[in-house]
Amino acid sequence: MANSSFARAVLLRMSKSRWLAERVMTRSFARRAVKKFMPGEELTDALAAATALAPDRLGSILTKLGENLANPADADAVRAHYLDVLDQIARRGLDAHISVKPTQLGLDFSSDRCAEHMEALARRAEATGSIFWIDMEDSSYVDRTLELYRRLKAVQPKVGLALQAYLRRTPQDLKSLLPLNPIVRLVKGAYAEPAHVAFPAKRDTDFAYYELSSQLLEAASQGRALPIFGTHDLTLLDRIVAKAQSLGVGDGGYEIHMLYGIRMDAQRRLAAAGRKVKCLISYGNAWFPWYMRRLAERPANVWFVMKSMLPG
Ligand code: FDA
């Protein structure tokens, strides 16, 4: 356990290294390894994967990798890209949403500009029968991201927000959001955070996740929230599904979201059993920090990378 926390900390630290990113991203072994978690770098790869998942009753969420953009023109281009994605989803009749990081829409340089981009995307999502999701980044962004969500919710109700169970502040944040009838994707949390901000021990995060899930389901049972459980933790999901049933929240009253390439068998099984399941499909060439976070979630994945280094 201590070893795995150490490996997690090292991998998360590596995720921030531009030096490493430049050296790793061009290596063919790394490109082979990353394919475990993404079907390809192009939007067409992600759309093809979403189309292939549909017969198994799996919906999709598309996300173009990228974060901490420093140039306003790049954030404008991200907005234009996602507007096109929403149109393509509608044209293909896919049950698919989009999920975007605030710093990919310019939060590092202008909250107002970021809010404008979000509003444009949320409006197009509503018009095309989709949902616009806001990812949650590290804890330094939480206040600003909640503020963006509140602003957006006031003009566009069908918008979702990720909340992280590992943050000590999240119960309070959830309480403050519940009067807004929120759409919340609860995740455990993927960033390196100090112990006074986030639980260092996984069991505390798992405990908090279940407590927050129960609160969301209670709100859902009164029509005051749409909870989404973004986790591959099947034991936790069993408890959450049982809780939903005990509160009379039917299969349409919540969703389960997982990542492409992780527990695909379970995603199919849950969908076949009548749960609403969506698979988050990432694409794009800015995959280094995101990929390192995937390794940090399960340091055993590093062996998979090492195997990819072998020829053939
Ligand atoms: P946990 O880590 O306990 O894993 C449970 C089991 O799932 C593991 O035992 C393993 O079998 C499998 N598993 C989990 N991760 C794996 C991996 N990388 N490779 C192989 N197997 C793995 N985080 C964040 O901070 N902000 C965000 O906006 C989001 N958004 C988001 C959306 C969606 C749809 C998902 C599913 C996740 C996120 N995350 C996120 C990531 C999240 O915070 C968390 O890091 C991962 O989901 C891993 O935690 P689990 O809940 O799966 O549990």
Coordinates of N, CA, C and O in Angstrom, one line a residue, residues 2 56 98 108 170 181 183 194 231 267 285:
A2 N 1.9 1.2 0.9 CA 2.8 2.4 1.0 C 3.6 2.5 -0.3 O 3.7 3.6 -0.9
D56 N -23.8 -2.3 -28.1 CA -23.8 -2.8 -26.7 C -24.5 -1.9 -25.7 O -24.3 -2.1 -24.5
I98 N -20.1 15.6 -24.4 CA -18.7 16.1 -24.5 C -18.3 16.5 -23.1 O -19.1 17.0 -22.3
D108 N -7.1 29.7 -17.3 CA -5.8 30.2 -16.7 C -5.6 31.7 -17.1 O -4.9 32.4 -16.4
T170 N -15.5 18.6 -0.4 CA -16.5 18.3 -1.4 C -17.9 18.2 -0.7 O -18.9 18.6 -1.3
N181 N -30.3 21.9 -8.3 CA -30.7 20.7 -9.1 C -29.6 20.3 -10.0 O -29.8 20.2 -11.3
I183 N -26.4 18.4 -12.1 CA -26.0 17.1 -12.7 C -24.6 16.9 -12.3 O -23.7 17.7 -12.7
P194 N -2.1 17.9 -1.4 CA -1.6 17.8 0.0 C -2.6 17.2 0.9 O -3.8 17.3 0.6
T231 N -16.7 5.9 -11.9 CA -15.8 5.0 -11.2 C -15.8 3.6 -11.8 O -16.8 3.2 -12.4
Q267 N -18.4 -2.7 -18.2 CA -19.2 -1.7 -18.8 C -20.3 -2.4 -19.6 O -21.5 -2.0 -19.5
N285 N -3.5 14.7 -29.4 CA -2.1 14.4 -29.2 C -1.5 14.9 -27.9 O -0.4 14.6 -27.6

